[in-house]
């Protein structure tokens, strides 16, 4: 075996937190090596130690290859163009000047490699989060490194994009590149992994082979089996709590009508670009719309007024947690209280942090938490506010298998208390498994509705349907 990286006994503390505790890791040429573990297990910290961003407190690293890393948190500059971001810190130069012609010539090539169809001159900040992720990937691929590390690249990707990325990864492996791949999606692991190192509480608790079953992976990472992945407990629906009627934003979505009753979870499925997030944002008052009405518990909401929406009892967990969901420099506790703004009731705060198994102290700045734990804080904030209607947009992105089930249990608890949930999700098993009915959107319109127990094929058939103009 040609070993590209040999790490031994890696230990890393952050204050009182022991993020890594004597971890050994070998990366071979021509393998996809998966790092698997719960939120906060130490995966990203290990990546940052390998990349030289953190120096370990103990341990050694022997490296025999150049390294390219795609970090969990995107490192693009939103104000710059796609092409500029692709060549950030390594702009092609000619006679000492940035060679824009060369940049423009090479950018389309790189974009084609990852199958991304965007204008190289477009501003990165105007692109969707999945497209931004593909740009990061294109940039890393261009470095032609011996070892490529990908920290949860698929968390924000669609199925099609994920397929493409997994194929690119397999090609690189066949060319002798060593890949380190982090994901919480066990199906992806089964598709590409050659070996799986499982981390638990900063320790490596085992290295599995490519034929490991999901049950085996879960037991090793969580320390216990998980019986039911989608434990939806249905309620008898009550009065309509959320009524969206004929909602239209020209060129974005048209004539959307969705009703969610007390005790219900209604899912919204569809392809990226179908308009799901846009409808959620408009209903919550973040964006304006041209026609239609949104009412909570019978009370019509003022258009484009988030404060009015919150007052009426509506909540939204946004898909982009960093941009819209969190104040990164504030503490976990302060973030949890952002909506309720009532710090008298500290016990509920600890209760929510405990139920979601947020790994981190409430006095700790959110930016010190692992990615998945940050996501749990966004959800916790809204659960604490206890709105009548909660819209969840991709709530379990980057959340580990065990914590997902905790979030589903909290959704069950909300609906058992007569609240209503609108669940926007690209994760088909999730949206099917946790919704009482699923509305499928395509091209900015409602393409159809499916009852509980729908199949993935039925959802996809509606999602890809062409709607006549
Ligand atoms: N800069 C930091 N300061 C303080 N604590 C940190 C810092 N970075 C990480 N930690 C802590 O180290 C532990 C491991 O975090 P890490 O980000 O490596 O987890 P992870 O396995 O990548 O989780 P996730 O699946 O959520 O991304 C966590 O308890 C986290 O809060
Ligand atoms: Mg991480």
XYZ file of C-alpha atoms and ligand atoms in Angstrom:
501
model
C 0.000 0.000 0.000
C 1.206 3.458 -0.884
C 0.507 5.541 2.228
C 0.028 9.233 1.457
C -0.702 10.408 4.986
C 0.099 8.660 8.240
C -1.267 10.389 11.350
C -0.511 8.897 14.754
C -1.895 9.702 18.188
C -3.433 13.040 17.203
C -4.754 14.893 20.240
C -6.311 18.352 20.213
C -7.945 20.399 22.954
C -9.958 23.590 22.733
C -9.895 24.887 26.275
C -11.625 22.205 28.310
C -12.960 20.400 25.209
C -10.973 17.399 24.077
C -11.847 17.409 20.382
C -9.384 14.662 19.413
C -7.944 12.006 21.652
C -5.095 9.931 20.228
C -6.459 9.386 16.711
C -4.558 7.255 14.174
C -5.392 7.639 10.488
C -3.754 6.316 7.302
C -4.709 7.578 3.877
C -3.707 5.282 1.026
C -3.277 6.223 -2.610
C -6.326 5.159 -4.593
C -8.847 4.928 -1.745
C -11.930 6.787 -0.603
C -11.567 6.944 3.148
C -14.746 8.023 4.919
C -14.727 9.755 8.302
C -17.961 8.976 10.097
C -19.145 10.260 13.451
C -21.828 12.194 15.304
C -21.962 15.993 15.302
C -19.022 17.155 17.386
C -17.149 13.837 17.178
C -14.037 15.616 15.868
C -14.130 15.046 12.090
C -13.605 18.641 10.980
C -10.985 19.150 13.663
C -9.049 16.167 12.326
C -9.271 17.618 8.813
C -7.958 20.955 10.046
C -5.070 19.263 11.817
C -4.176 17.347 8.632
C -4.382 20.596 6.660
C -2.090 22.370 9.124
C -4.749 24.860 10.230
C -4.649 23.548 13.804
C -1.454 22.245 15.314
C -2.088 19.143 17.417
C -1.271 19.068 21.142
C 0.235 15.626 20.656
C 0.845 13.201 17.796
C 2.658 13.144 14.486
C 1.698 13.482 10.841
C 3.761 12.123 7.992
C 2.651 13.412 4.612
C 3.845 12.386 1.169
C 1.453 14.261 -1.055
C 0.044 17.683 -1.741
C -3.301 18.380 -0.126
C -6.493 20.079 -1.292
C -9.284 20.633 1.207
C -12.929 21.518 0.762
C -13.938 22.758 4.191
C -17.359 22.321 5.748
C -17.941 26.072 5.876
C -17.705 27.594 2.401
C -14.720 29.881 1.899
C -15.900 31.861 -1.128
C -16.016 35.635 -1.424
C -19.642 36.524 -2.229
C -18.761 39.925 -3.734
C -16.403 38.416 -6.322
C -17.292 36.699 -9.581
C -17.385 32.953 -10.162
C -14.129 33.117 -12.159
C -12.373 35.209 -9.516
C -13.423 32.783 -6.813
C -12.204 29.811 -8.831
C -8.708 31.305 -8.923
C -8.753 33.027 -5.544
C -5.218 33.392 -4.127
C -3.738 31.974 -7.300
C -4.943 34.315 -10.044
C -3.223 33.666 -13.360
C -0.706 36.436 -13.970
C 0.988 37.865 -17.020
C 3.789 40.419 -16.676
C 2.799 40.769 -13.012
C -0.809 41.656 -13.780
C -3.836 39.446 -13.237
C -4.435 37.793 -16.576
C -8.207 38.170 -16.907
C -8.286 36.684 -20.390
C -6.597 33.527 -19.144
C -8.978 33.395 -16.176
C -12.018 33.684 -18.460
C -10.611 31.024 -20.744
C -10.015 28.473 -18.002
C -13.095 29.084 -15.871
C -15.627 27.429 -18.246
C -13.410 24.347 -18.456
C -13.395 23.993 -14.668
C -17.112 24.580 -14.422
C -17.776 21.982 -17.095
C -15.767 19.448 -15.141
C -18.257 19.639 -12.281
C -21.222 20.088 -14.626
C -22.034 23.574 -13.393
C -23.887 25.777 -15.825
C -23.303 29.332 -14.575
C -21.880 32.505 -16.048
C -18.213 32.899 -14.974
C -18.894 36.623 -14.538
C -21.855 36.111 -12.195
C -21.445 37.273 -8.613
C -21.024 34.286 -6.298
C -23.275 35.875 -3.671
C -26.179 35.718 -6.144
C -25.880 31.951 -6.604
C -27.636 29.239 -4.636
C -25.777 27.417 -1.911
C -25.490 24.187 -3.943
C -23.929 26.047 -6.849
C -21.488 27.702 -4.469
C -20.510 24.292 -3.154
C -19.838 23.061 -6.712
C -17.542 26.075 -7.259
C -15.543 25.090 -4.168
C -15.255 21.600 -5.561
C -14.139 22.832 -8.989
C -11.511 24.992 -7.341
C -10.140 22.118 -5.276
C -10.053 19.765 -8.277
C -7.952 22.233 -10.252
C -5.162 21.896 -7.713
C -4.499 18.311 -8.875
C -3.567 17.324 -5.332
C -2.416 13.864 -4.236
C -4.884 13.925 -1.365
C -8.309 15.519 -1.628
C -10.313 16.080 1.558
C -14.043 16.796 1.298
C -15.764 17.840 4.537
C -19.523 17.320 4.053
C -19.674 18.553 0.456
C -22.980 16.788 -0.236
C -24.910 18.336 2.665
C -26.178 21.110 0.383
C -26.166 19.223 -2.923
C -29.123 17.753 -4.773
C -29.223 14.084 -5.710
C -28.078 14.789 -9.257
C -25.165 16.900 -8.096
C -24.259 14.320 -5.478
C -24.233 11.589 -8.131
C -21.922 13.672 -10.262
C -19.578 14.362 -7.359
C -19.417 10.694 -6.344
C -18.535 9.790 -9.932
C -15.764 12.405 -10.018
C -14.467 11.035 -6.715
C -14.395 7.474 -8.061
C -12.445 8.658 -11.107
C -9.869 10.425 -8.941
C -9.515 7.317 -6.808
C -8.886 5.227 -9.922
C -6.157 7.706 -10.856
C -4.430 7.083 -7.529
C -5.632 10.085 -5.546
C -6.297 9.480 -1.850
C -9.677 10.897 -0.829
C -11.008 11.695 2.622
C -14.782 12.040 2.536
C -17.071 13.210 5.340
C -20.826 12.746 5.080
C -23.799 11.908 7.309
C -25.556 10.102 4.440
C -24.969 6.403 4.925
C -26.144 5.555 1.406
C -23.359 7.688 -0.055
C -20.857 5.879 2.129
C -22.082 2.541 0.835
C -21.626 3.766 -2.711
C -18.040 5.031 -2.552
C -16.208 4.013 0.597
C -13.189 1.735 0.550
C -12.625 2.168 4.280
C -14.568 3.950 7.024
C -12.940 5.339 10.138
C -15.554 5.899 12.835
C -14.926 8.660 15.368
C -16.744 8.890 18.670
C -16.019 11.657 21.200
C -12.670 12.378 19.589
C -11.519 8.762 19.477
C -11.233 6.393 16.572
C -13.488 3.499 17.586
C -13.028 1.331 14.513
C -12.148 1.056 10.841
C -14.811 -0.640 8.713
C -14.597 -2.120 5.227
C -16.720 -1.254 2.182
C -19.417 -3.801 2.998
C -20.347 -2.390 6.399
C -24.131 -2.244 6.868
C -25.906 0.971 7.940
C -26.854 -0.744 11.231
C -23.227 -1.515 11.914
C -22.124 2.039 11.092
C -24.841 3.553 13.309
C -24.090 1.304 16.275
C -20.412 2.099 16.117
C -20.871 5.862 15.766
C -23.808 6.380 18.135
C -23.029 3.582 20.568
C -26.596 2.222 20.321
C -28.916 0.972 17.567
C -31.658 3.200 16.136
C -34.930 1.328 15.623
C -36.902 3.741 13.576
C -35.409 6.416 11.371
C -38.699 8.271 10.714
C -40.818 7.956 13.863
C -43.751 10.114 12.741
C -46.656 10.012 15.213
C -49.737 11.214 13.332
C -52.446 13.341 14.938
C -56.039 13.949 13.924
C -55.854 17.264 11.998
C -57.614 20.254 13.600
C -58.406 23.728 12.264
C -56.237 25.290 9.536
C -53.315 27.097 11.186
C -51.460 28.121 8.038
C -53.332 29.123 4.897
C -51.372 30.146 1.859
C -53.764 31.191 -0.924
C -52.848 31.955 -4.523
C -49.411 33.202 -3.568
C -47.596 34.579 -6.608
C -44.274 36.256 -7.162
C -43.861 36.957 -10.847
C -41.147 34.870 -12.449
C -40.489 32.902 -9.241
C -43.651 31.086 -8.135
C -47.268 31.209 -9.174
C -50.632 30.547 -7.599
C -49.377 28.550 -4.635
C -52.074 27.365 -2.258
C -51.132 25.234 0.733
C -53.058 24.655 3.939
C -51.597 23.138 7.093
C -53.919 22.121 9.919
C -53.272 21.925 13.633
C -51.448 18.664 14.399
C -50.287 18.211 10.821
C -46.902 17.954 9.148
C -47.156 18.901 5.479
C -44.082 18.334 3.352
C -42.960 20.320 0.331
C -40.816 18.345 -2.082
C -39.367 19.329 -5.441
C -36.159 19.856 -7.296
C -33.788 22.674 -6.472
C -35.109 25.761 -8.238
C -38.733 24.610 -7.987
C -39.438 27.599 -5.734
C -39.865 25.879 -2.357
C -37.502 28.099 -0.356
C -38.866 31.187 -2.101
C -42.420 30.342 -1.045
C -41.282 29.725 2.539
C -39.457 33.051 2.667
C -42.386 34.961 1.179
C -44.872 33.364 3.575
C -42.656 34.337 6.513
C -42.364 37.903 5.201
C -38.661 37.867 4.332
C -39.418 38.497 0.653
C -42.268 40.395 -0.954
C -44.848 38.841 -3.300
C -47.234 40.163 -5.929
C -50.558 38.434 -5.208
C -52.178 36.116 -2.760
C -52.571 35.879 0.991
C -50.936 34.194 3.934
C -52.918 33.694 7.130
C -51.939 32.205 10.474
C -54.771 30.841 12.587
C -57.245 32.781 10.459
C -55.395 36.076 10.751
C -54.066 37.491 7.449
C -50.409 38.568 7.601
C -49.044 41.815 6.316
C -46.961 41.258 3.217
C -43.175 41.481 3.607
C -43.242 41.940 7.381
C -41.314 39.353 9.394
C -42.160 40.943 12.741
C -45.880 40.677 11.993
C -45.434 37.033 11.002
C -43.586 36.196 14.226
C -46.204 38.027 16.271
C -48.962 36.057 14.588
C -47.195 32.827 15.571
C -45.170 31.875 12.507
C -41.560 30.658 12.602
C -39.008 29.786 9.907
C -35.848 27.732 10.200
C -34.010 28.956 7.081
C -31.945 26.758 4.779
C -28.886 29.007 5.037
C -28.115 28.898 8.753
C -24.973 31.001 8.556
C -26.544 33.801 6.554
C -29.933 33.972 8.231
C -30.215 31.711 11.201
C -27.417 32.488 13.609
C -25.370 35.224 15.192
C -22.066 33.366 15.111
C -20.215 35.510 17.624
C -23.036 35.347 20.186
C -23.287 32.457 22.631
C -25.429 29.368 22.218
C -27.767 30.691 24.913
C -28.107 34.118 23.315
C -28.905 32.514 19.973
C -31.500 30.228 21.494
C -33.183 33.292 23.021
C -33.081 35.389 19.851
C -36.786 34.974 19.204
C -38.155 34.689 22.694
C -35.946 37.355 24.295
C -36.881 36.205 27.740
C -33.976 35.047 29.838
C -35.963 34.393 32.990
C -36.678 30.858 31.988
C -33.201 29.339 31.827
C -34.474 25.841 32.546
C -36.302 25.618 29.197
C -33.131 26.706 27.482
C -31.144 23.887 29.049
C -34.033 21.535 28.384
C -33.964 22.244 24.632
C -30.161 22.108 24.457
C -30.320 18.734 26.186
C -33.158 17.330 24.069
C -31.315 18.229 20.879
C -28.103 16.918 22.429
C -26.300 20.129 21.477
C -22.641 19.445 22.075
C -21.365 22.677 23.583
C -22.077 24.863 26.619
C -24.783 27.550 26.510
C -22.145 30.180 27.414
C -19.977 29.177 24.429
C -19.882 31.268 21.203
C -21.816 29.464 18.468
C -18.917 29.701 16.054
C -16.987 27.256 18.243
C -19.621 24.560 17.736
C -19.369 21.885 15.063
C -21.474 22.411 11.927
C -24.242 20.022 12.902
C -24.488 21.447 16.390
C -24.886 24.946 14.956
C -27.810 23.646 12.929
C -29.355 22.237 16.100
C -29.116 25.695 17.724
C -31.142 27.239 14.871
C -33.839 24.635 15.323
C -33.723 24.938 19.117
C -34.245 28.686 18.906
C -37.558 28.194 17.142
C -38.711 25.283 19.246
C -38.150 27.471 22.288
C -40.248 30.237 20.748
C -43.032 27.646 20.349
C -44.778 29.185 17.306
C -48.216 27.995 16.193
C -46.774 27.188 12.797
C -43.167 26.323 12.114
C -41.725 26.242 8.604
C -38.595 24.113 8.459
C -36.421 24.535 5.355
C -33.935 21.646 5.070
C -33.780 21.286 8.865
C -31.500 18.260 9.090
C -28.735 19.261 6.698
C -25.433 18.251 8.256
C -27.170 16.661 11.245
C -26.057 13.164 12.267
C -28.372 10.147 12.093
C -29.046 10.033 15.830
C -29.726 13.757 16.193
C -32.084 13.645 13.196
C -34.324 11.275 15.097
C -34.303 13.676 18.082
C -35.421 16.493 15.780
C -38.217 14.309 14.393
C -39.346 13.543 17.943
C -39.496 17.281 18.659
C -41.606 17.758 15.512
C -43.922 15.041 16.843
C -44.124 16.817 20.161
C -45.085 20.099 18.464
C -47.892 18.499 16.488
C -49.081 16.552 19.534
C -49.529 19.958 21.178
C -51.672 21.131 18.278
C -49.040 23.077 16.368
C -48.535 22.807 12.605
C -45.355 22.118 10.663
C -44.481 22.825 7.037
C -41.441 20.728 6.149
C -39.426 21.721 3.084
C -36.858 19.035 2.351
C -34.795 17.644 -0.499
C -34.211 14.488 1.493
C -36.931 12.284 -0.029
C -37.010 9.560 2.626
C -37.279 12.313 5.256
C -40.016 14.350 3.602
C -41.999 11.193 2.832
C -41.325 9.552 6.192
C -42.192 12.551 8.374
C -45.036 14.248 6.454
C -48.728 13.434 6.687
C -49.060 14.560 3.067
C -46.545 15.887 0.557
C -47.046 18.839 -1.787
C -44.727 18.567 -4.785
C -43.573 21.741 -6.516
C -42.154 22.046 -10.029
C -41.200 25.186 -11.927
C -42.693 27.512 -9.322
C -46.082 25.797 -9.179
C -47.797 23.077 -7.225
C -47.487 19.998 -9.417
C -49.555 17.772 -7.154
C -50.157 16.409 -3.703
C -49.516 12.902 -2.389
C -50.952 11.236 0.708
C -48.927 9.576 3.453
C -46.995 6.535 2.269
C -46.141 7.923 -1.182
C -43.104 6.420 -2.896
C -39.981 8.283 -3.981
C -40.869 7.475 -7.592
C -44.286 9.113 -7.233
C -42.706 12.263 -5.800
C -40.075 12.380 -8.531
C -42.641 11.851 -11.284
C -44.399 15.038 -10.152
C -41.179 16.936 -9.452
C -39.780 16.549 -12.977
C -43.067 17.162 -14.730
C -43.205 19.890 -17.353
C -45.985 22.345 -16.668
C -47.489 23.866 -19.828
C -47.167 27.651 -19.866
N -12.421 26.663 17.365
C -12.990 25.930 18.325
N -13.087 26.378 19.588
C -13.658 25.651 20.560
N -14.160 24.416 20.374
C -14.084 23.890 19.131
C -13.516 24.610 18.053
N -13.576 23.852 16.942
C -14.185 22.700 17.314
N -14.480 22.723 18.635
C -15.140 21.638 19.401
O -14.500 20.415 19.085
C -15.449 19.364 19.008
C -15.340 18.671 17.669
O -15.825 19.527 16.669
P -15.760 19.192 15.110
O -16.117 20.431 14.382
O -14.463 18.575 14.786
O -16.941 18.101 14.977
P -17.463 17.327 13.678
O -17.246 15.871 13.905
O -16.888 17.924 12.459
O -19.052 17.578 13.762
P -20.158 17.928 12.594
O -20.665 16.623 12.078
O -21.255 18.621 13.353
O -19.531 18.793 11.573
C -16.807 19.994 19.279
O -17.123 19.803 20.641
C -16.581 21.466 18.985
O -17.444 22.274 19.742
Mg -17.681 18.987 10.889
